[in-house]
């Protein structure tokens, strides 16, 4: 009696069952994640009430301040400066300029890095 056909059918049956079991596990994990997310969302506070919303200050909205500033001087010394030796932990500082007149830029310049020319 040839049993190879039965063994092949049994293997195919087990493969189909394993796919079904894996599919059911994935669906179960997705449902559990959805339920967990809904419970977590239900514990969050709701949106603020109208009386809890932020209000404008009494003197109106904050205005933009435009002023001319100049950079802080870099200390001159022999050799290289490290960031911790600079004021402000190495970040570039600035202060209000004594003259609040806008500096006129050169019309030949593009106002960007470099000359603003054709790039040669």
JSON list of C-alpha atoms in Angstrom, two decimals:
[
{"chain": "A", "resi": 1, "resn": "UNK", "atom": "CA", "xyz": [0.00, 0.00, 0.00]},
{"chain": "A", "resi": 2, "resn": "UNK", "atom": "CA", "xyz": [1.33, 3.43, -1.00]},
{"chain": "A", "resi": 3, "resn": "UNK", "atom": "CA", "xyz": [0.97, 5.91, 1.93]},
{"chain": "A", "resi": 4, "resn": "UNK", "atom": "CA", "xyz": [2.90, 8.80, 0.35]},
{"chain": "A", "resi": 5, "resn": "UNK", "atom": "CA", "xyz": [-0.35, 10.41, -0.80]},
{"chain": "A", "resi": 6, "resn": "UNK", "atom": "CA", "xyz": [-1.68, 10.36, 2.77]},
{"chain": "A", "resi": 7, "resn": "UNK", "atom": "CA", "xyz": [1.52, 11.92, 4.11]},
{"chain": "A", "resi": 8, "resn": "UNK", "atom": "CA", "xyz": [1.37, 14.67, 1.49]},
{"chain": "A", "resi": 9, "resn": "UNK", "atom": "CA", "xyz": [-2.28, 15.41, 2.27]},
{"chain": "A", "resi": 10, "resn": "UNK", "atom": "CA", "xyz": [-1.50, 15.48, 5.99]},
{"chain": "A", "resi": 11, "resn": "UNK", "atom": "CA", "xyz": [1.34, 17.96, 5.43]},
{"chain": "A", "resi": 12, "resn": "UNK", "atom": "CA", "xyz": [-0.88, 20.23, 3.34]},
{"chain": "A", "resi": 13, "resn": "UNK", "atom": "CA", "xyz": [-3.60, 20.03, 5.99]},
{"chain": "A", "resi": 14, "resn": "UNK", "atom": "CA", "xyz": [-1.15, 21.02, 8.75]},
{"chain": "A", "resi": 15, "resn": "UNK", "atom": "CA", "xyz": [0.15, 23.95, 6.66]},
{"chain": "A", "resi": 16, "resn": "UNK", "atom": "CA", "xyz": [-3.38, 25.22, 6.07]},
{"chain": "A", "resi": 17, "resn": "UNK", "atom": "CA", "xyz": [-4.22, 24.86, 9.77]},
{"chain": "A", "resi": 18, "resn": "UNK", "atom": "CA", "xyz": [-1.04, 26.67, 10.82]},
{"chain": "A", "resi": 19, "resn": "UNK", "atom": "CA", "xyz": [-1.92, 29.59, 8.51]},
{"chain": "A", "resi": 20, "resn": "UNK", "atom": "CA", "xyz": [-5.40, 29.71, 10.01]},
{"chain": "A", "resi": 21, "resn": "UNK", "atom": "CA", "xyz": [-4.02, 29.68, 13.57]},
{"chain": "A", "resi": 22, "resn": "UNK", "atom": "CA", "xyz": [-1.48, 32.41, 12.78]},
{"chain": "A", "resi": 23, "resn": "UNK", "atom": "CA", "xyz": [-4.25, 34.48, 11.17]},
{"chain": "A", "resi": 24, "resn": "UNK", "atom": "CA", "xyz": [-6.46, 34.09, 14.24]},
{"chain": "A", "resi": 25, "resn": "UNK", "atom": "CA", "xyz": [-3.58, 35.10, 16.51]},
{"chain": "A", "resi": 26, "resn": "UNK", "atom": "CA", "xyz": [-2.95, 38.23, 14.44]},
{"chain": "A", "resi": 27, "resn": "UNK", "atom": "CA", "xyz": [-6.66, 39.15, 14.48]},
{"chain": "A", "resi": 28, "resn": "UNK", "atom": "CA", "xyz": [-6.73, 38.60, 18.26]},
{"chain": "A", "resi": 29, "resn": "UNK", "atom": "CA", "xyz": [-3.70, 40.86, 18.77]},
{"chain": "A", "resi": 30, "resn": "UNK", "atom": "CA", "xyz": [-5.28, 43.59, 16.61]},
{"chain": "A", "resi": 31, "resn": "UNK", "atom": "CA", "xyz": [-8.56, 43.41, 18.53]},
{"chain": "A", "resi": 32, "resn": "UNK", "atom": "CA", "xyz": [-6.72, 43.55, 21.86]},
{"chain": "A", "resi": 33, "resn": "UNK", "atom": "CA", "xyz": [-4.71, 46.59, 20.68]},
{"chain": "A", "resi": 34, "resn": "UNK", "atom": "CA", "xyz": [-7.92, 48.33, 19.61]},
{"chain": "A", "resi": 35, "resn": "UNK", "atom": "CA", "xyz": [-9.60, 47.66, 22.97]},
{"chain": "A", "resi": 36, "resn": "UNK", "atom": "CA", "xyz": [-6.49, 48.82, 24.86]},
{"chain": "A", "resi": 37, "resn": "UNK", "atom": "CA", "xyz": [-6.36, 52.03, 22.80]},
{"chain": "A", "resi": 38, "resn": "UNK", "atom": "CA", "xyz": [-10.04, 52.78, 23.41]},
{"chain": "A", "resi": 39, "resn": "UNK", "atom": "CA", "xyz": [-9.61, 52.31, 27.18]},
{"chain": "A", "resi": 40, "resn": "UNK", "atom": "CA", "xyz": [-6.54, 54.53, 27.20]},
{"chain": "A", "resi": 41, "resn": "UNK", "atom": "CA", "xyz": [-8.38, 57.22, 25.20]},
{"chain": "A", "resi": 42, "resn": "UNK", "atom": "CA", "xyz": [-11.35, 57.05, 27.60]},
{"chain": "A", "resi": 43, "resn": "UNK", "atom": "CA", "xyz": [-9.03, 57.84, 30.56]},
{"chain": "A", "resi": 44, "resn": "UNK", "atom": "CA", "xyz": [-7.71, 61.03, 28.92]},
{"chain": "A", "resi": 45, "resn": "UNK", "atom": "CA", "xyz": [-9.28, 64.34, 29.95]},
{"chain": "A", "resi": 46, "resn": "UNK", "atom": "CA", "xyz": [-11.81, 65.84, 27.57]},
{"chain": "A", "resi": 47, "resn": "UNK", "atom": "CA", "xyz": [-11.37, 69.06, 25.60]},
{"chain": "A", "resi": 48, "resn": "UNK", "atom": "CA", "xyz": [-11.31, 72.29, 27.62]},
{"chain": "A", "resi": 49, "resn": "UNK", "atom": "CA", "xyz": [-14.55, 74.11, 28.26]},
{"chain": "A", "resi": 50, "resn": "UNK", "atom": "CA", "xyz": [-15.08, 77.54, 26.63]},
{"chain": "A", "resi": 51, "resn": "UNK", "atom": "CA", "xyz": [-14.35, 79.32, 29.92]},
{"chain": "A", "resi": 52, "resn": "UNK", "atom": "CA", "xyz": [-11.06, 77.39, 30.22]},
{"chain": "A", "resi": 53, "resn": "UNK", "atom": "CA", "xyz": [-9.80, 78.57, 26.81]},
{"chain": "A", "resi": 54, "resn": "UNK", "atom": "CA", "xyz": [-6.86, 81.01, 26.73]},
{"chain": "A", "resi": 55, "resn": "UNK", "atom": "CA", "xyz": [-7.76, 84.69, 26.50]},
{"chain": "A", "resi": 56, "resn": "UNK", "atom": "CA", "xyz": [-6.00, 87.68, 24.95]},
{"chain": "A", "resi": 57, "resn": "UNK", "atom": "CA", "xyz": [-4.17, 89.97, 27.36]},
{"chain": "A", "resi": 58, "resn": "UNK", "atom": "CA", "xyz": [-6.05, 93.11, 28.40]},
{"chain": "A", "resi": 59, "resn": "UNK", "atom": "CA", "xyz": [-3.73, 95.33, 26.33]},
{"chain": "A", "resi": 60, "resn": "UNK", "atom": "CA", "xyz": [-4.30, 93.28, 23.15]},
{"chain": "A", "resi": 61, "resn": "UNK", "atom": "CA", "xyz": [-2.17, 90.83, 21.22]},
{"chain": "A", "resi": 62, "resn": "UNK", "atom": "CA", "xyz": [1.60, 90.80, 21.60]},
{"chain": "A", "resi": 63, "resn": "UNK", "atom": "CA", "xyz": [3.30, 92.92, 18.95]},
{"chain": "A", "resi": 64, "resn": "UNK", "atom": "CA", "xyz": [6.47, 92.09, 17.07]},
{"chain": "A", "resi": 65, "resn": "UNK", "atom": "CA", "xyz": [9.48, 94.18, 18.10]},
{"chain": "A", "resi": 66, "resn": "UNK", "atom": "CA", "xyz": [11.87, 95.19, 15.34]},
{"chain": "A", "resi": 67, "resn": "UNK", "atom": "CA", "xyz": [15.23, 96.52, 16.41]},
{"chain": "A", "resi": 68, "resn": "UNK", "atom": "CA", "xyz": [18.75, 96.63, 15.06]},
{"chain": "A", "resi": 69, "resn": "UNK", "atom": "CA", "xyz": [21.17, 94.41, 16.93]},
{"chain": "A", "resi": 70, "resn": "UNK", "atom": "CA", "xyz": [24.92, 94.00, 16.81]},
{"chain": "A", "resi": 71, "resn": "UNK", "atom": "CA", "xyz": [26.94, 90.93, 17.77]},
{"chain": "A", "resi": 72, "resn": "UNK", "atom": "CA", "xyz": [28.85, 90.68, 21.01]},
{"chain": "A", "resi": 73, "resn": "UNK", "atom": "CA", "xyz": [32.59, 91.05, 20.49]},
{"chain": "A", "resi": 74, "resn": "UNK", "atom": "CA", "xyz": [34.68, 87.88, 20.37]},
{"chain": "A", "resi": 75, "resn": "UNK", "atom": "CA", "xyz": [37.62, 87.98, 22.80]},
{"chain": "A", "resi": 76, "resn": "UNK", "atom": "CA", "xyz": [40.93, 88.21, 20.93]},
{"chain": "A", "resi": 77, "resn": "UNK", "atom": "CA", "xyz": [43.73, 85.99, 22.10]},
{"chain": "A", "resi": 78, "resn": "UNK", "atom": "CA", "xyz": [46.59, 83.95, 20.78]},
{"chain": "A", "resi": 79, "resn": "UNK", "atom": "CA", "xyz": [45.42, 80.53, 19.58]},
{"chain": "A", "resi": 80, "resn": "UNK", "atom": "CA", "xyz": [42.04, 78.98, 19.19]},
{"chain": "A", "resi": 81, "resn": "UNK", "atom": "CA", "xyz": [39.04, 79.71, 21.39]},
{"chain": "A", "resi": 82, "resn": "UNK", "atom": "CA", "xyz": [36.88, 76.82, 22.54]},
{"chain": "A", "resi": 83, "resn": "UNK", "atom": "CA", "xyz": [33.11, 77.16, 22.93]},
{"chain": "A", "resi": 84, "resn": "UNK", "atom": "CA", "xyz": [33.21, 77.12, 26.74]},
{"chain": "A", "resi": 85, "resn": "UNK", "atom": "CA", "xyz": [35.49, 80.17, 26.67]},
{"chain": "A", "resi": 86, "resn": "UNK", "atom": "CA", "xyz": [32.86, 82.23, 24.87]},
{"chain": "A", "resi": 87, "resn": "UNK", "atom": "CA", "xyz": [29.98, 84.06, 26.48]},
{"chain": "A", "resi": 88, "resn": "UNK", "atom": "CA", "xyz": [26.70, 82.14, 26.33]},
{"chain": "A", "resi": 89, "resn": "UNK", "atom": "CA", "xyz": [28.28, 78.67, 26.15]},
{"chain": "A", "resi": 90, "resn": "UNK", "atom": "CA", "xyz": [29.47, 79.22, 22.59]},
{"chain": "A", "resi": 91, "resn": "UNK", "atom": "CA", "xyz": [26.23, 80.50, 21.12]},
{"chain": "A", "resi": 92, "resn": "UNK", "atom": "CA", "xyz": [26.39, 83.80, 19.29]},
{"chain": "A", "resi": 93, "resn": "UNK", "atom": "CA", "xyz": [25.08, 86.58, 21.47]},
{"chain": "A", "resi": 94, "resn": "UNK", "atom": "CA", "xyz": [23.86, 90.01, 20.47]},
{"chain": "A", "resi": 95, "resn": "UNK", "atom": "CA", "xyz": [22.82, 93.28, 22.05]},
{"chain": "A", "resi": 96, "resn": "UNK", "atom": "CA", "xyz": [20.72, 96.25, 20.92]},
{"chain": "A", "resi": 97, "resn": "UNK", "atom": "CA", "xyz": [22.65, 98.57, 18.63]},
{"chain": "A", "resi": 98, "resn": "UNK", "atom": "CA", "xyz": [23.16, 102.15, 19.87]},
{"chain": "A", "resi": 99, "resn": "UNK", "atom": "CA", "xyz": [21.98, 103.37, 16.47]},
{"chain": "A", "resi": 100, "resn": "UNK", "atom": "CA", "xyz": [18.55, 102.03, 15.58]},
{"chain": "A", "resi": 101, "resn": "UNK", "atom": "CA", "xyz": [18.87, 103.13, 11.94]},
{"chain": "A", "resi": 102, "resn": "UNK", "atom": "CA", "xyz": [18.58, 100.28, 9.46]},
{"chain": "A", "resi": 103, "resn": "UNK", "atom": "CA", "xyz": [21.82, 99.50, 7.70]},
{"chain": "A", "resi": 104, "resn": "UNK", "atom": "CA", "xyz": [21.53, 99.84, 3.94]},
{"chain": "A", "resi": 105, "resn": "UNK", "atom": "CA", "xyz": [22.81, 96.79, 2.16]},
{"chain": "A", "resi": 106, "resn": "UNK", "atom": "CA", "xyz": [24.83, 96.92, -0.99]},
{"chain": "A", "resi": 107, "resn": "UNK", "atom": "CA", "xyz": [22.52, 96.82, -4.02]},
{"chain": "A", "resi": 108, "resn": "UNK", "atom": "CA", "xyz": [25.08, 94.68, -5.91]},
{"chain": "A", "resi": 109, "resn": "UNK", "atom": "CA", "xyz": [24.71, 91.96, -3.31]},
{"chain": "A", "resi": 110, "resn": "UNK", "atom": "CA", "xyz": [21.95, 89.38, -3.37]},
{"chain": "A", "resi": 111, "resn": "UNK", "atom": "CA", "xyz": [21.63, 89.51, 0.39]},
{"chain": "A", "resi": 112, "resn": "UNK", "atom": "CA", "xyz": [22.60, 85.88, 0.71]},
{"chain": "A", "resi": 113, "resn": "UNK", "atom": "CA", "xyz": [25.84, 84.07, 1.33]},
{"chain": "A", "resi": 114, "resn": "UNK", "atom": "CA", "xyz": [28.55, 84.88, -1.17]},
{"chain": "A", "resi": 115, "resn": "UNK", "atom": "CA", "xyz": [28.46, 87.67, -3.69]},
{"chain": "A", "resi": 116, "resn": "UNK", "atom": "CA", "xyz": [24.96, 87.09, -5.00]},
{"chain": "A", "resi": 117, "resn": "UNK", "atom": "CA", "xyz": [26.42, 86.97, -8.48]},
{"chain": "A", "resi": 118, "resn": "UNK", "atom": "CA", "xyz": [26.38, 84.32, -11.16]},
{"chain": "A", "resi": 119, "resn": "UNK", "atom": "CA", "xyz": [28.34, 81.88, -9.00]},
{"chain": "A", "resi": 120, "resn": "UNK", "atom": "CA", "xyz": [31.70, 81.95, -10.72]}
]
